[in-house]
JSON list of C-alpha atoms in Angstrom, two decimals:
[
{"chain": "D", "resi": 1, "resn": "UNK", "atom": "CA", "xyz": [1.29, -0.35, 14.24]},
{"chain": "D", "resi": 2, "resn": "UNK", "atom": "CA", "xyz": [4.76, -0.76, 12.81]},
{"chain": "D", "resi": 3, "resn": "UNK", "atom": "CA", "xyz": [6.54, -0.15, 16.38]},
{"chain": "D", "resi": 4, "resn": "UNK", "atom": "CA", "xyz": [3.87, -2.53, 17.95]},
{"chain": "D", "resi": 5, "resn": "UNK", "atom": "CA", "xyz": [4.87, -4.97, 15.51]},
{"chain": "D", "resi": 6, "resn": "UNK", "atom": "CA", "xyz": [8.74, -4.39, 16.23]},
{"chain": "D", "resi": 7, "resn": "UNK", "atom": "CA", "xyz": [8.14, -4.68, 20.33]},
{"chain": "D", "resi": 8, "resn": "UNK", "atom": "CA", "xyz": [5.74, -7.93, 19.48]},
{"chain": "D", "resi": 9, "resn": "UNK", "atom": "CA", "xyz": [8.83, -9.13, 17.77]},
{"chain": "D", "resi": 10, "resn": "UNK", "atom": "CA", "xyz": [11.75, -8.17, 20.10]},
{"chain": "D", "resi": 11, "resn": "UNK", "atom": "CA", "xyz": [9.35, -10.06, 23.18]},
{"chain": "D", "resi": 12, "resn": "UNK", "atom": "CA", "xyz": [8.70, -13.29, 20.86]},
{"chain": "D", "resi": 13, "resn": "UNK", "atom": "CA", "xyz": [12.35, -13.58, 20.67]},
{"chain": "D", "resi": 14, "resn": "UNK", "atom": "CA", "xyz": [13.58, -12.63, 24.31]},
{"chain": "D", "resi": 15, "resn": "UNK", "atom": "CA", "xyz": [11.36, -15.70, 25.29]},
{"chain": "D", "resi": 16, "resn": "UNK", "atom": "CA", "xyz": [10.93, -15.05, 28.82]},
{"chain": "D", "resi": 17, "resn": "UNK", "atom": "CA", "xyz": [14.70, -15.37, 30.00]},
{"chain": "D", "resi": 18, "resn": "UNK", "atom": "CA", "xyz": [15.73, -11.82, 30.06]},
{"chain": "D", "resi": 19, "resn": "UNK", "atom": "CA", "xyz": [14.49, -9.22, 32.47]},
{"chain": "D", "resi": 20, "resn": "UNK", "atom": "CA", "xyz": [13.75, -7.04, 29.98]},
{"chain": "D", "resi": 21, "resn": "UNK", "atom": "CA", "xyz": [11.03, -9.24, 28.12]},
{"chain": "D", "resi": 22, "resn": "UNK", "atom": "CA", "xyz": [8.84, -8.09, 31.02]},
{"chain": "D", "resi": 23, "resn": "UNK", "atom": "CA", "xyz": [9.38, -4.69, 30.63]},
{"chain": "D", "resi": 24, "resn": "UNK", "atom": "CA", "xyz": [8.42, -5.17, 26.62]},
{"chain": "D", "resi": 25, "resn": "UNK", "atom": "CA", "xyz": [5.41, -7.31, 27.82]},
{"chain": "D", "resi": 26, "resn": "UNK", "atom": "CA", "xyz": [4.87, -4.48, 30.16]},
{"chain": "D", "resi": 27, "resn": "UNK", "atom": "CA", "xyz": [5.07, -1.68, 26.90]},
{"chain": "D", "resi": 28, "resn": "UNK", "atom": "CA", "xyz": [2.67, -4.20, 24.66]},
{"chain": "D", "resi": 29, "resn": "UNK", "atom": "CA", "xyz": [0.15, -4.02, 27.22]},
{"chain": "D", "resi": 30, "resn": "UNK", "atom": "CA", "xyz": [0.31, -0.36, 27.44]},
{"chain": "D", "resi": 31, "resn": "UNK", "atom": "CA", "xyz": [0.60, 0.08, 23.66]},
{"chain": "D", "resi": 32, "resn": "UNK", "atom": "CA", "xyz": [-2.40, -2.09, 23.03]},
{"chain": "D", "resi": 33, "resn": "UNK", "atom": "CA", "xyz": [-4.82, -0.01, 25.82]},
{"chain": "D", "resi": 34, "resn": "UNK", "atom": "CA", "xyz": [-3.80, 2.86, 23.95]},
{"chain": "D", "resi": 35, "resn": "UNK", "atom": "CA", "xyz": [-4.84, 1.85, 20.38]},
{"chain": "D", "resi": 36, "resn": "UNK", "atom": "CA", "xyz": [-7.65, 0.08, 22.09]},
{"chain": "D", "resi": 37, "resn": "UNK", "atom": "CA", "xyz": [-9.06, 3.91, 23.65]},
{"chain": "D", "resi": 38, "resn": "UNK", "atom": "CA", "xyz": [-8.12, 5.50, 20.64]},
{"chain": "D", "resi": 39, "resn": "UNK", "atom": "CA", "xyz": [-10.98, 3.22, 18.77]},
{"chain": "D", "resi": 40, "resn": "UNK", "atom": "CA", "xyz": [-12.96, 3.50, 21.11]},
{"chain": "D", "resi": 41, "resn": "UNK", "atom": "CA", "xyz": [-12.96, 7.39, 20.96]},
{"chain": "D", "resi": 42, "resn": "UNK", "atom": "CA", "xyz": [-13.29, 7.00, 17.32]},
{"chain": "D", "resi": 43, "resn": "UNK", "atom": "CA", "xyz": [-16.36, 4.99, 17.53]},
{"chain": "D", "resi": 44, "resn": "UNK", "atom": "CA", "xyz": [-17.92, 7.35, 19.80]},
{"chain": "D", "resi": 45, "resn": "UNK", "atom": "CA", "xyz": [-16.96, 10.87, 18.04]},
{"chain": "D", "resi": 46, "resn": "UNK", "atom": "CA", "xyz": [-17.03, 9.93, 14.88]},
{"chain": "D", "resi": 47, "resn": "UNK", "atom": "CA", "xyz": [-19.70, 8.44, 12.15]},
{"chain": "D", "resi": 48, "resn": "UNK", "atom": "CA", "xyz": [-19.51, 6.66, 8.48]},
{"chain": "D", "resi": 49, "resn": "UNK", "atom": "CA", "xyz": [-21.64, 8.61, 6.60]},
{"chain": "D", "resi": 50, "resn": "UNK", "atom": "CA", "xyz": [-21.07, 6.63, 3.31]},
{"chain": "D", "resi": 51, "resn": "UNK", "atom": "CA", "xyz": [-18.39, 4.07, 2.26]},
{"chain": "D", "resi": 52, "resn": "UNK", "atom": "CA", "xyz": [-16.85, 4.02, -1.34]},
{"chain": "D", "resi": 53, "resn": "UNK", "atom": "CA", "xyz": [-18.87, 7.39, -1.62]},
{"chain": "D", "resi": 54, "resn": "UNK", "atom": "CA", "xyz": [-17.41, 8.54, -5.20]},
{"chain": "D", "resi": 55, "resn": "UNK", "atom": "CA", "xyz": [-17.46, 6.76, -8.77]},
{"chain": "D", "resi": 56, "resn": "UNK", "atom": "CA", "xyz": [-13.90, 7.43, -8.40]},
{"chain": "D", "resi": 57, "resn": "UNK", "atom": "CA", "xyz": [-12.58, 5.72, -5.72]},
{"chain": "D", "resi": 58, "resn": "UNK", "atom": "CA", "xyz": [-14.70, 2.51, -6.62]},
{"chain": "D", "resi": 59, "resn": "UNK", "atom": "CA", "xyz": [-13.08, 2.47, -9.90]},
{"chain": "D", "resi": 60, "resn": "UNK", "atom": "CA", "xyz": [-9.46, 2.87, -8.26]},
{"chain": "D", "resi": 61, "resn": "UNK", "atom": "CA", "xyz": [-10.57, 0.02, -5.90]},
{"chain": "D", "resi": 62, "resn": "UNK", "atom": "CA", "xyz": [-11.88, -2.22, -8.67]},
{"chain": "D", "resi": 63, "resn": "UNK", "atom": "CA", "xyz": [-8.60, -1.67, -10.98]},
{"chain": "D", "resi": 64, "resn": "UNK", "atom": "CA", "xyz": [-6.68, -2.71, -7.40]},
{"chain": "D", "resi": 65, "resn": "UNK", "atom": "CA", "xyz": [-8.67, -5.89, -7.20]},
{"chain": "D", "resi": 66, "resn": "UNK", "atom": "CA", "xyz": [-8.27, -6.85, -10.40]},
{"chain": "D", "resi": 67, "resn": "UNK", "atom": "CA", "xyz": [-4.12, -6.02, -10.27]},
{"chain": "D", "resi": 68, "resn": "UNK", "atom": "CA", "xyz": [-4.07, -7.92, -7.29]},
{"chain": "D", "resi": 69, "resn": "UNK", "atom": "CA", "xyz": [-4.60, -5.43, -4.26]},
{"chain": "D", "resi": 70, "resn": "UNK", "atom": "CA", "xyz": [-5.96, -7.67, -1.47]},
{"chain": "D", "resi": 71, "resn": "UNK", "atom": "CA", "xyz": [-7.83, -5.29, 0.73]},
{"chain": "D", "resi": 72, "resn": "UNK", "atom": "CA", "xyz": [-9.49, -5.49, 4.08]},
{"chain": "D", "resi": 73, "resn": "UNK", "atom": "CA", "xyz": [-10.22, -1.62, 3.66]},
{"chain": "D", "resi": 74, "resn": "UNK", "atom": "CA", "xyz": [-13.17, 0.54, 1.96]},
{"chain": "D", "resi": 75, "resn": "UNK", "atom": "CA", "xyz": [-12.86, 4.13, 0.92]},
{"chain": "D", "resi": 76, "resn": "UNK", "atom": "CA", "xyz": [-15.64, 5.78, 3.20]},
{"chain": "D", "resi": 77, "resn": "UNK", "atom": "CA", "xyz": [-16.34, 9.54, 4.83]},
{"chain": "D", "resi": 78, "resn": "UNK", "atom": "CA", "xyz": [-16.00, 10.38, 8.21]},
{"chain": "D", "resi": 79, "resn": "UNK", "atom": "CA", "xyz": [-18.86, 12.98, 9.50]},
{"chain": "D", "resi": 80, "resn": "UNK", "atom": "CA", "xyz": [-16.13, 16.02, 10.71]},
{"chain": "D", "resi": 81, "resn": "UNK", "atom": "CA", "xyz": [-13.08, 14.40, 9.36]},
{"chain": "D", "resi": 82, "resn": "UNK", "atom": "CA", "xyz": [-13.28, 13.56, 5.53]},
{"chain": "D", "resi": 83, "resn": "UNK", "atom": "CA", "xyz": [-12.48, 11.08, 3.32]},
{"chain": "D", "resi": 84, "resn": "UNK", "atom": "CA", "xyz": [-10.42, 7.95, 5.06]},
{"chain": "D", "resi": 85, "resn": "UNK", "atom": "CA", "xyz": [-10.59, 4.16, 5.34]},
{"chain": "D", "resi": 86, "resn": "UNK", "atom": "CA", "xyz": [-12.45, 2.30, 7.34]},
{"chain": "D", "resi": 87, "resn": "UNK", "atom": "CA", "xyz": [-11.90, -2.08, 8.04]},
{"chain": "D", "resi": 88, "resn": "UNK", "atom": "CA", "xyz": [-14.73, -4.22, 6.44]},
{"chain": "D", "resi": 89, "resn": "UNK", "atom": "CA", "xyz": [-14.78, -6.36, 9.13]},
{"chain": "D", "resi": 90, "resn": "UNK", "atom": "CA", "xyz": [-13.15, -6.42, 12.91]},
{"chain": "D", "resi": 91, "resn": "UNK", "atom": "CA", "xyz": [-9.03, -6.84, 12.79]},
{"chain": "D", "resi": 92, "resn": "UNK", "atom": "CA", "xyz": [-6.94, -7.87, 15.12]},
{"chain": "D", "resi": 93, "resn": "UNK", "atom": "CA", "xyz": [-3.21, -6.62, 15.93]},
{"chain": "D", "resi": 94, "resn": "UNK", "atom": "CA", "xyz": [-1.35, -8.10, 13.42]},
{"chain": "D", "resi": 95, "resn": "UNK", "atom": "CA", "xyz": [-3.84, -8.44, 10.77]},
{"chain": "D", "resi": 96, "resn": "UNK", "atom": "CA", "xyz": [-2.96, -7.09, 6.96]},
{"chain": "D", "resi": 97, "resn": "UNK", "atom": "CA", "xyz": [-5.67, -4.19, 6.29]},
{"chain": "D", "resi": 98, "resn": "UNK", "atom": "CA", "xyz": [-3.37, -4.48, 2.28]},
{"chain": "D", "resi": 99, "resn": "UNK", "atom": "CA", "xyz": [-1.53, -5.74, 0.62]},
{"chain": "D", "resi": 100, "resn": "UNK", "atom": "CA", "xyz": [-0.22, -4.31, -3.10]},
{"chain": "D", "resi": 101, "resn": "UNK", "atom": "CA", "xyz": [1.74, -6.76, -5.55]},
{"chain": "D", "resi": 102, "resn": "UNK", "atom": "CA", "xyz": [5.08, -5.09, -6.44]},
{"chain": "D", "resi": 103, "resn": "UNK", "atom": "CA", "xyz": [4.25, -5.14, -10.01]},
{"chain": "D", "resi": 104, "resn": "UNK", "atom": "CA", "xyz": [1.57, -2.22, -9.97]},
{"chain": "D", "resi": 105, "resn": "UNK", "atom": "CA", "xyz": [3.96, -0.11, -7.06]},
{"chain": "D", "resi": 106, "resn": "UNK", "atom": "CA", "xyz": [3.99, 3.42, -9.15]},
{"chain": "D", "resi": 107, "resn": "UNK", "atom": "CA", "xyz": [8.14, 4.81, -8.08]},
{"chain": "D", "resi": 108, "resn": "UNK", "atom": "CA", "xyz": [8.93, 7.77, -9.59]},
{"chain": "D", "resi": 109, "resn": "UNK", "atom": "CA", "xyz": [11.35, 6.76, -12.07]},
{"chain": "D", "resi": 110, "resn": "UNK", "atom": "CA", "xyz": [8.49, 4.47, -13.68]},
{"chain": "D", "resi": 111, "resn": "UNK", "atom": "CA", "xyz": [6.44, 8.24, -13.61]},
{"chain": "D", "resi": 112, "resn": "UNK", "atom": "CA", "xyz": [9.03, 9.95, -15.25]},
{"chain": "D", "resi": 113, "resn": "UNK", "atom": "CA", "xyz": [9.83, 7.14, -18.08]},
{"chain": "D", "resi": 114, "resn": "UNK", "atom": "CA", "xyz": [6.04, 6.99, -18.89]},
{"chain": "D", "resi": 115, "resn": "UNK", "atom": "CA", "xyz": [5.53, 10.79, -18.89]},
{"chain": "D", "resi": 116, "resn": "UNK", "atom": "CA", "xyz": [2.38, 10.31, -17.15]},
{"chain": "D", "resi": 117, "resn": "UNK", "atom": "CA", "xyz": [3.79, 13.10, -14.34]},
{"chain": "D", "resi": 118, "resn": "UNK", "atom": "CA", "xyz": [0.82, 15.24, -14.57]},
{"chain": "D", "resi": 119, "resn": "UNK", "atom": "CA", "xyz": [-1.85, 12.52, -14.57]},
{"chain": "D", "resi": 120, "resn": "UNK", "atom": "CA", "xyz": [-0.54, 11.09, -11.19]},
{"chain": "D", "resi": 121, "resn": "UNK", "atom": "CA", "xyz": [-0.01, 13.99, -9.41]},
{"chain": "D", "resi": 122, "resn": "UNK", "atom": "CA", "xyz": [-3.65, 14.16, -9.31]},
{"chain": "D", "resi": 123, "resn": "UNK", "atom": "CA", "xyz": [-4.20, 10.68, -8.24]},
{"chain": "D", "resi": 124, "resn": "UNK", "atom": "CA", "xyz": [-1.20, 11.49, -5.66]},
{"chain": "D", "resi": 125, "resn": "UNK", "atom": "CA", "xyz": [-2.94, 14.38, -4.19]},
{"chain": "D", "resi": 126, "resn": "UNK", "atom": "CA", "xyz": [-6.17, 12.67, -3.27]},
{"chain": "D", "resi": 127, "resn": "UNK", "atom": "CA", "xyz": [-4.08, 9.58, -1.50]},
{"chain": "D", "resi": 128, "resn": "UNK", "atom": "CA", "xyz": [-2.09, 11.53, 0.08]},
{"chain": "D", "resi": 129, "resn": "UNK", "atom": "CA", "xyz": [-4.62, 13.01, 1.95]},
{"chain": "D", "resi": 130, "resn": "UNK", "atom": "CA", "xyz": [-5.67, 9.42, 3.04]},
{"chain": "D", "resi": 131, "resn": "UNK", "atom": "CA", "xyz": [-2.32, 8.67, 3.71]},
{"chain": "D", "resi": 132, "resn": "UNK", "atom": "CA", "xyz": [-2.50, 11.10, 6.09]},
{"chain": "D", "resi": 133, "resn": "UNK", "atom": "CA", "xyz": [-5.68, 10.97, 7.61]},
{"chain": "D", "resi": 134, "resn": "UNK", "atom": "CA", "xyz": [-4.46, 6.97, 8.64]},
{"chain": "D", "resi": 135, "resn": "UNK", "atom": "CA", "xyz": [-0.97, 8.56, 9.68]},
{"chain": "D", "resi": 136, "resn": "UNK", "atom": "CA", "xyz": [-3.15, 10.91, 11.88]},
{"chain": "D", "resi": 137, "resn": "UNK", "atom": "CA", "xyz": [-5.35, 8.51, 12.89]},
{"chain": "D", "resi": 138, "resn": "UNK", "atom": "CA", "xyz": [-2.95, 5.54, 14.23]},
{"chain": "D", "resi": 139, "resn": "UNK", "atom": "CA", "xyz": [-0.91, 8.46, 16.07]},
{"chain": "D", "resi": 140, "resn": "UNK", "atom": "CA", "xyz": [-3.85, 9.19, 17.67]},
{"chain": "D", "resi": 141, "resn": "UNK", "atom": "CA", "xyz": [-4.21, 12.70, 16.69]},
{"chain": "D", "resi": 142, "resn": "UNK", "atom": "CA", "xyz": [-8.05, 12.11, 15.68]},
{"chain": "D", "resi": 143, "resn": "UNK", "atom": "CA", "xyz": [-10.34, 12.37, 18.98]}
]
């Protein structure tokens, strides 16, 4: 999404004057078909089977909410490819699916200062495994 966002970008501000604005507009269209299949793949192979399925995850999405954390995503199981996120209503290219305020972004040094090293390596584990499965996902990997 981030190089579809760069190539949106780069067109926007060729205008329409330079030759190679068509061969961008030409890249977009072929970028956007490709996301565009990979969905629909995804809709066909695979199935929600719940959404916010553990007491966990709805407690880490209400402490978001209340820090701030403006979702468009839920916390939901794939049947045959796990835990993941899935868009509570239909986005566009473009769209935010989050957006985190900077004051509750965990860096290590924060970690380390508050000793709590062992507590968020647990809560690491299980996002990075989301992280992941959307990395996976927007590379098209997932079919």
């Amino acid at each position: 999404m981030e190089a579809l966002n760069s190539i949106l970008t780069a067109i926007a501000k060729l205008g329409g004057e330079h030759s190679a604005a068509t061969a961008l507009q030409e890249l977009r269209v072929a970028t956007v078909n490709l996301i565009s299949e990979v969905a629909k793949n995804f809709k066909e192979e695979r199935k929600v089977v719940t959404v916010s399925s553990c007491e966990q995850e709805k407690c880490l999405q209400q402490w978001g909410e209340d820090e701030g954390v403006k979702s468009q995503l839920e916390i939901s199981y794939f049947e045959g490819a796990g835990r993941g996120a899935v868009a509570r209503q239909d986005m566009r290219i473009g769209d935010i699916a989050m957006e985190i305020p900077l004051s509750i972004v965990i860096s290590e040094n924060l970690v380390h200062a508050s000793q709590m090293v062992h507590v968020v390596n647990v809560i690491a584990f299980a996002w990075l495994n989301y992280l992941c499965f959307l990395l996976a996902f927007s590379l098209g990997l997932l079919q």
